[in-house]
Short mmCIF file of C-alpha atoms and ligand atoms in Angstrom, two decimals:
data_model
loop_
_atom_site.label_atom_id
_atom_site.label_comp_id
_atom_site.label_asym_id
_atom_site.label_seq_id
_atom_site.Cartn_x
_atom_site.Cartn_y
_atom_site.Cartn_z
CA MET A 18 -16.89 -7.74 5.01
CA SER A 19 -18.66 -4.97 6.31
CA LYS A 20 -18.65 -1.20 6.80
CA SER A 21 -15.90 0.15 9.47
CA PRO A 22 -16.93 1.50 12.54
CA PHE A 23 -13.40 3.31 12.24
CA LYS A 24 -12.74 6.54 10.22
CA ARG A 25 -8.89 7.01 10.94
CA ILE A 26 -6.28 4.65 11.72
CA SER A 27 -2.75 4.61 12.02
CA VAL A 28 -0.09 1.78 11.18
CA ILE A 29 3.34 1.98 12.98
CA GLY A 30 5.99 0.42 10.81
CA LEU A 31 5.51 0.70 6.97
CA GLY A 32 7.49 -2.47 6.27
CA TYR A 33 6.55 -5.88 4.52
CA ILE A 34 3.48 -6.32 6.65
CA GLY A 35 2.59 -2.67 7.93
CA LEU A 36 2.70 -1.24 4.29
CA PRO A 37 0.16 -3.58 2.66
CA THR A 38 -1.98 -3.67 5.65
CA ALA A 39 -2.08 0.22 5.65
CA ALA A 40 -2.85 0.26 1.77
CA MET A 41 -5.68 -2.50 2.32
CA PHE A 42 -7.59 -0.22 4.90
CA ALA A 43 -7.08 2.82 2.64
CA SER A 44 -8.39 0.94 -0.31
CA ARG A 45 -11.60 0.73 1.97
CA LYS A 46 -11.79 4.39 2.01
CA ILE A 47 -10.53 4.61 5.60
CA GLU A 48 -7.99 7.48 6.38
CA VAL A 49 -5.02 5.99 7.16
CA VAL A 50 -1.85 7.56 8.79
CA GLY A 51 1.38 5.49 8.03
CA VAL A 52 4.26 6.00 10.42
CA ASP A 53 7.83 5.22 9.92
CA VAL A 54 11.18 6.26 11.34
CA ASN A 55 12.52 5.69 7.93
CA GLN A 56 12.27 9.23 6.33
CA HIS A 57 13.02 7.59 2.82
CA ALA A 58 10.19 4.94 3.19
CA VAL A 59 7.92 8.02 4.21
CA ASP A 60 8.76 10.05 1.21
CA THR A 61 8.80 7.16 -0.98
CA ILE A 62 5.17 6.25 -0.09
CA ASN A 63 3.95 9.95 -0.23
CA ARG A 64 5.15 10.11 -3.64
CA GLY A 65 2.64 7.13 -4.34
CA GLU A 66 5.71 4.61 -4.92
CA VAL A 67 6.86 1.66 -2.78
CA HIS A 68 10.34 0.74 -1.23
CA ILE A 69 9.61 -2.95 -0.96
CA VAL A 70 8.54 -5.54 -3.62
CA GLU A 71 5.42 -7.20 -3.34
CA PRO A 72 3.03 -8.16 -6.42
CA ASP A 73 0.35 -5.64 -6.79
CA LEU A 74 1.13 -3.61 -3.76
CA ASP A 75 2.67 -0.60 -6.01
CA MET A 76 -0.69 -0.42 -7.63
CA VAL A 77 -3.00 -0.10 -4.53
CA VAL A 78 -0.40 2.31 -2.89
CA ARG A 79 -0.36 4.64 -5.94
CA ALA A 80 -4.35 4.70 -5.96
CA VAL A 81 -4.70 5.34 -2.21
CA VAL A 82 -1.91 8.00 -1.92
CA SER A 83 -3.50 9.76 -5.07
CA GLU A 84 -7.02 9.60 -3.46
CA GLY A 85 -5.75 10.99 -0.28
CA TYR A 86 -6.74 7.86 1.79
CA LEU A 87 -2.85 6.72 2.84
CA ARG A 88 -0.37 9.45 3.99
CA ALA A 89 3.11 8.76 5.65
CA THR A 90 4.80 10.52 8.42
CA THR A 91 7.48 10.11 10.95
CA VAL A 92 5.58 11.62 13.72
CA PRO A 93 2.52 9.84 15.41
CA GLU A 94 -0.86 11.59 15.00
CA PRO A 95 -4.17 11.13 16.71
CA ALA A 96 -6.31 8.19 15.33
CA GLU A 97 -9.18 5.69 16.57
CA GLY A 98 -6.95 2.61 16.00
CA PHE A 99 -3.50 1.89 16.02
CA LEU A 100 -1.69 -1.05 14.45
CA ILE A 101 1.83 -1.79 15.45
CA ALA A 102 3.90 -3.91 12.78
CA VAL A 103 7.66 -3.29 13.72
CA PRO A 104 10.37 -5.99 13.63
CA THR A 105 11.02 -8.51 16.46
CA PRO A 106 14.59 -9.36 15.68
CA PHE A 107 16.95 -11.55 18.20
CA LYS A 108 18.95 -9.82 21.12
CA GLY A 109 22.48 -10.73 21.02
CA ASP A 110 23.73 -14.14 20.06
CA ASN A 111 21.44 -16.27 22.32
CA HIS A 112 18.26 -16.08 20.16
CA ASP A 113 16.39 -14.11 22.56
CA PRO A 114 13.64 -11.79 21.37
CA ASP A 115 14.21 -8.08 21.18
CA LEU A 116 11.24 -6.22 21.89
CA SER A 117 12.83 -2.93 21.65
CA TYR A 118 11.16 -1.81 18.53
CA ILE A 119 7.57 -2.61 20.19
CA LYS A 120 8.54 -0.59 22.91
CA ALA A 121 9.66 2.41 20.92
CA ALA A 122 6.44 2.14 18.94
CA ALA A 123 4.39 2.12 22.05
CA LEU A 124 6.22 4.93 23.63
CA ALA A 125 5.97 6.92 20.36
CA ILE A 126 2.26 6.50 20.03
CA ALA A 127 1.56 7.11 23.77
CA PRO A 128 1.57 10.89 23.74
CA VAL A 129 -1.42 10.96 21.10
CA LEU A 130 -3.43 8.23 22.70
CA GLU A 131 -7.00 9.22 23.44
CA ALA A 132 -9.99 7.26 25.55
CA GLY A 133 -11.98 5.03 23.32
CA ASN A 134 -8.63 4.09 21.09
CA LEU A 135 -7.82 0.41 20.09
CA VAL A 136 -4.08 -0.56 19.95
CA ILE A 137 -3.39 -3.73 17.96
CA LEU A 138 -0.21 -5.55 18.06
CA GLU A 139 0.30 -7.33 14.68
CA SER A 140 4.25 -8.05 14.91
CA THR A 141 5.13 -11.66 15.38
CA SER A 142 6.06 -11.64 19.28
CA PRO A 143 7.05 -14.14 21.81
CA VAL A 144 4.50 -15.04 24.66
CA GLY A 145 3.85 -11.95 27.00
CA ALA A 146 4.73 -9.29 24.57
CA THR A 147 1.10 -7.79 24.24
CA GLU A 148 1.08 -7.54 27.93
CA ALA A 149 4.37 -5.88 28.20
CA MET A 150 3.08 -3.25 25.52
CA ALA A 151 0.19 -2.65 27.68
CA ASP A 152 2.64 -1.98 30.64
CA TRP A 153 4.63 0.54 28.62
CA LEU A 154 1.38 2.57 27.54
CA ALA A 155 -0.03 2.44 30.81
CA GLU A 156 3.15 3.82 32.45
CA ALA A 157 3.65 6.57 29.72
CA ARG A 158 -0.10 7.62 30.12
CA PRO A 159 -1.10 7.36 33.90
CA ASP A 160 -4.04 9.74 33.07
CA LEU A 161 -5.67 6.95 30.98
CA SER A 162 -7.06 3.37 32.14
CA PHE A 163 -5.68 0.12 30.37
CA PRO A 164 -7.20 -3.38 30.16
CA GLN A 165 -4.80 -4.98 32.66
CA LYS A 166 -6.02 -2.96 35.55
CA ALA A 167 -9.37 -1.39 34.51
CA GLY A 168 -10.64 -4.62 32.40
CA GLU A 169 -13.69 -4.11 30.27
CA SER A 170 -14.13 -0.70 31.52
CA SER A 171 -10.66 0.76 30.17
CA ASP A 172 -10.08 3.76 28.49
CA ILE A 173 -7.68 2.13 25.97
CA ARG A 174 -8.53 -1.69 24.17
CA ILE A 175 -5.65 -3.66 23.35
CA ALA A 176 -5.37 -6.76 21.32
CA HIS A 177 -2.85 -9.23 19.56
CA CYS A 178 -3.63 -9.87 16.09
CA PRO A 179 -0.61 -11.68 14.44
CA GLU A 180 0.03 -11.20 10.66
CA ARG A 181 0.21 -14.67 8.77
CA VAL A 182 0.48 -13.61 5.21
CA LEU A 183 2.99 -15.21 2.90
CA PRO A 184 5.40 -12.95 1.15
CA GLY A 185 4.81 -12.99 -2.60
CA LYS A 186 1.01 -13.31 -1.97
CA VAL A 187 0.30 -10.76 0.62
CA MET A 188 -2.19 -8.45 -0.83
CA GLN A 189 -4.29 -11.76 -1.60
CA GLU A 190 -3.71 -13.39 1.72
CA LEU A 191 -4.36 -10.23 3.64
CA ILE A 192 -7.94 -10.51 2.50
CA THR A 193 -8.60 -14.27 2.47
CA ASN A 194 -6.62 -15.83 5.48
CA ASP A 195 -8.62 -16.37 8.73
CA ARG A 196 -7.44 -14.03 11.35
CA VAL A 197 -6.57 -14.90 14.98
CA ILE A 198 -7.76 -12.21 17.36
CA GLY A 199 -6.31 -12.22 20.89
CA GLY A 200 -7.82 -9.04 23.04
CA MET A 201 -6.94 -8.37 26.49
CA THR A 202 -10.76 -8.40 27.17
CA PRO A 203 -13.74 -9.78 25.24
CA SER A 204 -14.54 -6.10 24.08
CA CYS A 205 -10.82 -5.56 22.92
CA SER A 206 -11.30 -8.47 21.03
CA ALA A 207 -14.59 -7.50 19.35
CA GLN A 208 -13.54 -4.06 18.41
CA ALA A 209 -10.20 -5.54 16.85
CA ALA A 210 -12.51 -8.10 14.98
CA ALA A 211 -14.96 -5.18 13.83
CA LEU A 212 -11.82 -3.26 12.41
CA TYR A 213 -10.48 -6.24 10.23
CA THR A 214 -13.76 -7.18 9.04
CA THR A 215 -13.43 -4.20 6.90
CA PHE A 216 -11.49 -5.95 4.30
CA VAL A 217 -10.99 -9.65 5.78
CA THR A 218 -13.10 -12.19 4.07
CA GLY A 219 -11.67 -15.11 6.06
CA ASP A 220 -12.80 -15.90 9.63
CA CYS A 221 -12.00 -13.57 12.45
CA VAL A 222 -11.43 -16.21 15.18
CA LEU A 223 -11.26 -15.19 18.96
CA ALA A 224 -8.32 -16.50 21.08
CA SER A 225 -8.92 -16.50 24.98
CA SER A 226 -5.99 -14.03 25.45
CA PRO A 227 -3.26 -12.43 23.64
CA ARG A 228 -0.83 -14.82 25.04
CA VAL A 229 -2.55 -17.69 23.20
CA ALA A 230 -2.90 -15.48 19.91
CA GLU A 231 1.15 -14.97 20.33
CA MET A 232 1.76 -18.66 20.53
CA ALA A 233 -0.56 -19.51 17.75
CA LYS A 234 1.47 -17.68 15.27
CA LEU A 235 4.89 -19.06 16.86
CA THR A 236 3.28 -22.48 16.57
CA GLU A 237 2.23 -22.15 12.78
CA ASN A 238 6.08 -21.15 11.80
CA SER A 239 7.59 -23.77 14.06
CA PHE A 240 5.16 -26.57 12.63
CA ARG A 241 6.59 -25.88 9.27
CA ASP A 242 10.27 -25.49 10.46
CA VAL A 243 10.02 -28.93 12.13
CA ASN A 244 8.27 -30.48 9.14
CA ILE A 245 11.22 -28.67 6.81
CA ALA A 246 13.75 -30.25 9.29
CA PHE A 247 12.46 -33.63 8.82
CA ALA A 248 12.78 -33.61 5.12
CA ASN A 249 16.31 -31.91 5.52
CA GLU A 250 17.30 -34.62 7.78
CA LEU A 251 15.80 -37.22 5.25
CA SER A 252 18.08 -35.69 2.45
CA LEU A 253 21.26 -36.30 4.84
CA ILE A 254 19.90 -39.91 5.47
CA CYS A 255 19.24 -40.87 1.83
CA ASP A 256 22.84 -39.18 0.90
CA GLU A 257 24.44 -41.76 3.50
CA LEU A 258 22.21 -44.56 2.31
CA ARG A 259 22.60 -43.64 -1.49
CA MET A 260 19.30 -43.07 -2.12
CA ASP A 261 17.21 -40.19 -4.05
CA VAL A 262 15.51 -38.32 -1.46
CA TRP A 263 13.17 -36.79 -3.89
CA GLU A 264 11.75 -40.23 -4.97
CA LEU A 265 11.60 -41.51 -1.43
CA ILE A 266 9.43 -38.48 -0.42
CA ARG A 267 7.39 -38.90 -3.61
CA LEU A 268 6.53 -42.65 -2.63
CA ALA A 269 6.05 -41.81 0.97
CA ASN A 270 3.59 -38.99 0.23
CA LEU A 271 1.38 -41.59 -1.64
CA HIS A 272 0.31 -42.77 1.91
CA PRO A 273 -3.04 -40.68 2.31
CA ARG A 274 -2.07 -39.34 5.88
CA VAL A 275 1.74 -38.49 5.07
CA ASN A 276 2.68 -34.96 3.51
CA ILE A 277 6.35 -34.65 3.76
CA LEU A 278 7.61 -31.28 2.72
CA GLN A 279 10.56 -30.42 0.53
CA PRO A 280 14.29 -30.67 1.53
CA GLY A 281 16.37 -27.61 0.35
CA PRO A 282 19.63 -25.68 1.04
CA GLY A 283 18.21 -24.37 4.44
CA VAL A 284 15.30 -22.24 5.61
CA GLY A 285 15.51 -18.68 5.03
CA GLY A 286 13.37 -15.61 5.39
CA HIS A 287 12.72 -13.57 8.51
CA CYS A 288 10.09 -15.65 9.93
CA ILE A 289 10.26 -19.51 10.03
CA ALA A 290 13.96 -19.41 10.95
CA VAL A 291 13.30 -16.89 13.61
CA ASP A 292 9.81 -17.69 15.41
CA PRO A 293 10.61 -20.94 16.65
CA TRP A 294 13.42 -19.81 18.90
CA PHE A 295 10.72 -17.48 20.75
CA ILE A 296 9.20 -20.53 21.94
CA VAL A 297 12.82 -22.12 22.84
CA SER A 298 13.44 -19.04 24.60
CA SER A 299 10.41 -19.08 26.67
CA ALA A 300 10.42 -22.72 27.48
CA PRO A 301 13.93 -24.11 26.79
CA ASN A 302 13.32 -27.25 28.74
CA GLN A 303 10.64 -28.21 27.07
CA ALA A 304 11.09 -27.13 23.22
CA ARG A 305 13.56 -29.99 22.60
CA LEU A 306 12.15 -30.83 19.36
CA ILE A 307 11.72 -27.35 18.14
CA ARG A 308 15.14 -26.42 18.96
CA THR A 309 16.69 -29.36 17.27
CA ALA A 310 14.68 -28.85 14.11
CA ARG A 311 16.16 -25.38 14.19
CA GLU A 312 19.56 -26.85 14.50
CA VAL A 313 18.81 -29.13 11.48
CA ASN A 314 17.92 -26.52 9.18
CA ASP A 315 20.48 -23.95 10.26
CA SER A 316 23.21 -26.91 9.69
CA LYS A 317 21.92 -27.60 6.01
CA PRO A 318 23.93 -24.61 4.27
CA ASN A 319 27.19 -26.21 5.41
CA TRP A 320 26.43 -29.73 4.46
CA VAL A 321 25.75 -28.35 0.91
CA ILE A 322 29.24 -26.68 1.02
CA GLU A 323 30.60 -29.79 1.79
CA GLN A 324 29.13 -31.64 -1.08
CA VAL A 325 30.34 -28.62 -3.31
CA GLN A 326 34.08 -29.15 -1.94
CA ALA A 327 33.86 -32.78 -2.72
CA ALA A 328 32.70 -32.03 -6.13
CA ILE A 329 35.59 -29.68 -6.58
CA ALA A 330 38.14 -32.39 -5.27
CA ASP A 331 36.79 -35.05 -7.72
CA THR A 332 37.26 -32.57 -10.54
CA LEU A 333 40.79 -32.01 -9.73
CA ILE A 334 41.44 -35.51 -9.24
CA GLN A 335 40.13 -36.21 -12.56
CA ASN A 336 42.35 -33.79 -14.13
CA ILE A 337 45.70 -33.17 -12.11
CA GLU A 338 46.61 -30.34 -14.47
CA ARG A 339 43.89 -28.21 -13.41
CA THR A 340 43.85 -25.88 -10.25
CA PRO A 341 40.74 -24.58 -8.50
CA SER A 342 40.90 -21.32 -10.91
CA ASP A 343 40.17 -23.45 -13.90
CA ILE A 344 36.96 -24.84 -12.18
CA THR A 345 33.57 -22.67 -12.88
CA ILE A 346 30.77 -23.36 -10.36
CA ALA A 347 27.33 -22.27 -11.64
CA CYS A 348 24.87 -21.59 -8.87
CA PHE A 349 21.32 -21.66 -9.71
CA GLY A 350 19.09 -19.10 -7.45
CA VAL A 351 20.18 -17.10 -4.44
CA THR A 352 16.96 -15.70 -3.19
CA PHE A 353 15.50 -17.23 0.16
CA LYS A 354 12.68 -19.04 -1.94
CA ALA A 355 11.49 -19.44 -5.44
CA ASP A 356 10.20 -16.62 -7.63
CA ILE A 357 11.00 -13.72 -5.37
CA ASP A 358 13.67 -11.25 -5.36
CA ASP A 359 14.30 -11.14 -1.60
CA LEU A 360 17.96 -12.04 -0.74
CA ARG A 361 17.35 -11.25 3.20
CA GLU A 362 18.33 -14.29 5.37
CA SER A 363 18.83 -16.40 2.35
CA PRO A 364 20.69 -19.87 2.95
CA SER A 365 21.61 -19.91 -0.85
CA LEU A 366 23.13 -16.46 -0.59
CA ALA A 367 25.17 -17.82 2.44
CA ILE A 368 26.36 -20.74 0.61
CA VAL A 369 27.48 -18.85 -2.55
CA GLU A 370 29.12 -16.27 -0.27
CA GLU A 371 31.24 -18.91 1.31
CA LEU A 372 32.02 -20.44 -2.39
CA VAL A 373 33.11 -16.92 -3.60
CA ARG A 374 35.30 -16.18 -0.42
CA ASP A 375 36.89 -19.78 -0.11
CA SER A 376 36.83 -22.04 -3.13
CA LYS A 377 39.25 -20.24 -5.59
CA CYS A 378 36.92 -21.30 -8.30
CA ASN A 379 35.11 -19.05 -10.67
CA VAL A 380 31.55 -18.39 -9.27
CA MET A 381 28.58 -17.75 -11.47
CA VAL A 382 25.32 -16.86 -9.96
CA VAL A 383 22.18 -17.41 -12.17
CA GLU A 384 19.62 -15.52 -10.81
CA PRO A 385 16.76 -14.16 -13.04
CA ASN A 386 15.18 -12.30 -10.21
CA ILE A 387 17.90 -9.61 -9.54
CA GLU A 388 19.21 -6.95 -11.61
CA SER A 389 22.95 -6.76 -9.88
CA LEU A 390 24.58 -8.87 -7.40
CA PRO A 391 24.86 -7.75 -3.61
CA GLU A 392 28.40 -6.63 -2.23
CA VAL A 393 28.84 -9.68 -0.38
CA LEU A 394 29.28 -11.72 -3.78
CA ARG A 395 31.67 -9.44 -5.26
CA GLY A 396 34.05 -11.45 -7.62
CA ALA A 397 31.07 -13.58 -8.74
CA GLU A 398 29.52 -13.00 -12.03
CA LEU A 399 25.79 -12.63 -12.47
CA VAL A 400 24.31 -14.73 -15.43
CA HIS A 401 20.56 -14.47 -16.55
CA SER A 402 20.73 -17.28 -19.24
CA PRO A 403 20.45 -20.80 -17.61
CA ARG A 404 21.66 -21.99 -20.82
CA ASP A 405 24.88 -20.02 -20.93
CA ALA A 406 25.76 -20.92 -17.42
CA SER A 407 25.06 -24.64 -17.88
CA GLN A 408 27.41 -24.34 -21.02
CA ARG A 409 30.25 -22.78 -19.32
CA CYS A 410 30.26 -24.52 -15.98
CA ASP A 411 32.00 -27.81 -14.50
CA ILE A 412 29.90 -27.92 -11.47
CA ALA A 413 26.19 -27.01 -11.31
CA LEU A 414 24.99 -26.15 -7.70
CA LEU A 415 20.93 -26.15 -7.92
CA LEU A 416 19.80 -24.16 -5.05
CA VAL A 417 16.50 -22.46 -5.74
CA GLY A 418 13.62 -23.72 -7.92
CA HIS A 419 12.59 -20.56 -9.77
CA ARG A 420 10.07 -20.98 -12.57
CA GLU A 421 12.94 -20.24 -15.15
CA PHE A 422 14.76 -23.43 -14.09
CA LYS A 423 12.21 -26.08 -15.12
CA SER A 424 13.45 -29.54 -14.78
CA THR A 425 12.61 -30.38 -18.36
CA PHE A 426 14.42 -27.51 -19.81
CA LEU A 427 17.46 -27.72 -17.25
CA LYS A 428 18.21 -31.52 -17.05
CA PRO A 429 19.37 -31.94 -20.94
CA LEU A 430 21.56 -28.75 -20.48
CA LEU A 431 23.43 -30.09 -17.59
CA ASP A 432 23.90 -33.47 -19.00
CA GLY A 433 27.63 -34.42 -18.42
CA LYS A 434 28.32 -31.83 -15.65
CA HIS A 435 28.75 -32.43 -12.10
CA VAL A 436 25.31 -31.64 -10.56
CA ILE A 437 24.27 -31.08 -6.86
CA ASP A 438 20.75 -30.50 -6.51
CA ALA A 439 20.26 -29.04 -3.04
CA GLY A 440 17.02 -27.44 -4.06
CA GLY A 441 15.35 -30.73 -5.68
CA LEU A 442 15.34 -28.58 -9.39
CA LEU A 443 15.72 -31.70 -11.33
CA ARG A 444 13.21 -33.81 -9.22
N1 SAJ B 510 11.24 -24.24 2.50
C1 SAJ B 510 11.90 -25.43 2.33
N2 SAJ B 510 11.11 -26.63 2.19
C2 SAJ B 510 9.51 -26.65 2.09
C3 SAJ B 510 8.91 -25.18 2.25
C4 SAJ B 510 9.82 -24.13 2.55
O1 SAJ B 510 13.19 -25.55 2.51
O2 SAJ B 510 9.08 -27.58 1.68
C5 SAJ B 510 11.93 -23.18 2.71
C6 SAJ B 510 11.73 -21.98 1.66
O3 SAJ B 510 12.74 -22.19 0.81
C7 SAJ B 510 12.27 -20.76 2.64
C8 SAJ B 510 11.74 -20.84 3.82
O4 SAJ B 510 11.71 -22.34 4.06
O5 SAJ B 510 13.66 -20.44 2.60
C9 SAJ B 510 10.35 -20.45 4.30
O6 SAJ B 510 9.70 -20.26 3.18
P1 SAJ B 510 7.95 -20.45 3.24
O7 SAJ B 510 7.65 -20.46 1.92
O8 SAJ B 510 7.61 -21.68 3.99
O9 SAJ B 510 7.50 -19.46 4.16
P2 SAJ B 510 7.63 -17.72 4.57
O10 SAJ B 510 8.98 -17.45 5.55
O11 SAJ B 510 7.89 -16.90 3.23
O12 SAJ B 510 6.26 -17.28 5.39
C10 SAJ B 510 5.93 -17.83 6.51
C11 SAJ B 510 4.40 -18.23 6.25
N3 SAJ B 510 4.10 -19.18 7.48
C12 SAJ B 510 3.53 -20.55 7.29
O13 SAJ B 510 3.46 -21.00 5.98
C13 SAJ B 510 3.28 -21.44 8.49
C14 SAJ B 510 3.50 -17.20 6.34
O14 SAJ B 510 2.48 -17.47 6.35
C15 SAJ B 510 3.91 -16.32 7.64
O15 SAJ B 510 3.12 -15.17 7.77
C16 SAJ B 510 5.27 -15.98 7.38
O16 SAJ B 510 6.01 -17.02 7.52
C17 SAJ B 510 5.42 -14.74 8.64
O17 SAJ B 510 5.46 -13.77 8.41
O18 SAJ B 510 5.62 -15.18 9.62
#
């Protein structure tokens, strides 16, 4: 870590990445102006509170707002460095990237840009997005020179430095993870590296271009997606061959060069299930494995639902007096991964949603991390006690391995129940 040459920076987009990043710079006594289009987020932050859940973030935001180092606003202000951390969702149904948030952020800061400023794109982006951003800025400010035309002598420096932090460990990984820095010129990279070394203790590694840095981030998440797809495919094969996939993976992983990930109900979150499509969109004819991995992971929730339907049919056959409304299904976990409260893009939530809508059974949701069920699960019952749910259910659908669902505790409770262990909770 070193003393920053930057005295005042601005972070555009105060979400899951932007707010922790803004708070981290502010904690190093740099004046940070946070900008967001969401007035509620701005007001919340200015009260020293947070609108997102991330361990330790609330504490840091409270401190830096009260000390005056972090302030939020809806209107960009001049600064020496700008970091853009806005969403890059899909456009339409085709999985093509939507750069409109990046464009809107670029056009919002353009009027306040001054010669000598650094602009960093942090949003996970398809290859070419940083160059597109540079073009939008140059169009908006013909009075300034940009690296795509002026090279090293440009007034404005531009770089792509993708965020790579794991939700749930953001405040720790922001500091310790290595950073990939892709400047449009060597001095763009050098300036960006100088900014991050304010708090990053990992290495700031320079990429030869923003395009390689963009691709590196997409590659990391695609690597993980392809490996999870391999595990998910094994779970289907094992079901067909009547084997326990968890035992199989444990045995195969004894090999020193094999490290298979875990199958589950599907891949959730907004990163791993999204980013591989950006590669497919850029090189559709080459990215065949990456596309297939996405399809394998996306089809896993339907397979789990089929397992539940088979269990319901089985229960009805065993007792012909019963109807589906006499059957209770307990679903263990609905968040997108273990030990968080985030329901966004959760495959488990999608599974339970369909069961509530179509199964005609009573559905219990056992979820220790949320206080109330979302509207899409209206009709289901939220239960906090795994013991209570286990006693009352006919079918136990195990989805997310929260720490409250330890195998040694759960296994005896579920004795005699019809168990579908999609998340490997009993392994
Ligand atoms: N999952 C499995 N099996 C596994 C591991 C994960 O089914 O063996 C599932 C999880 O249950 C979850 C999904 O995959 O539904 C994604 O979870 P995750 O913990 O693997 O990753 P994310 O989406 O929370 O964060 C990822 C991280 N990327 C990598 O690990 C390569 C993080 O470092 C990135 O910064 C983040 O995406 C991002 O913002 O892109």
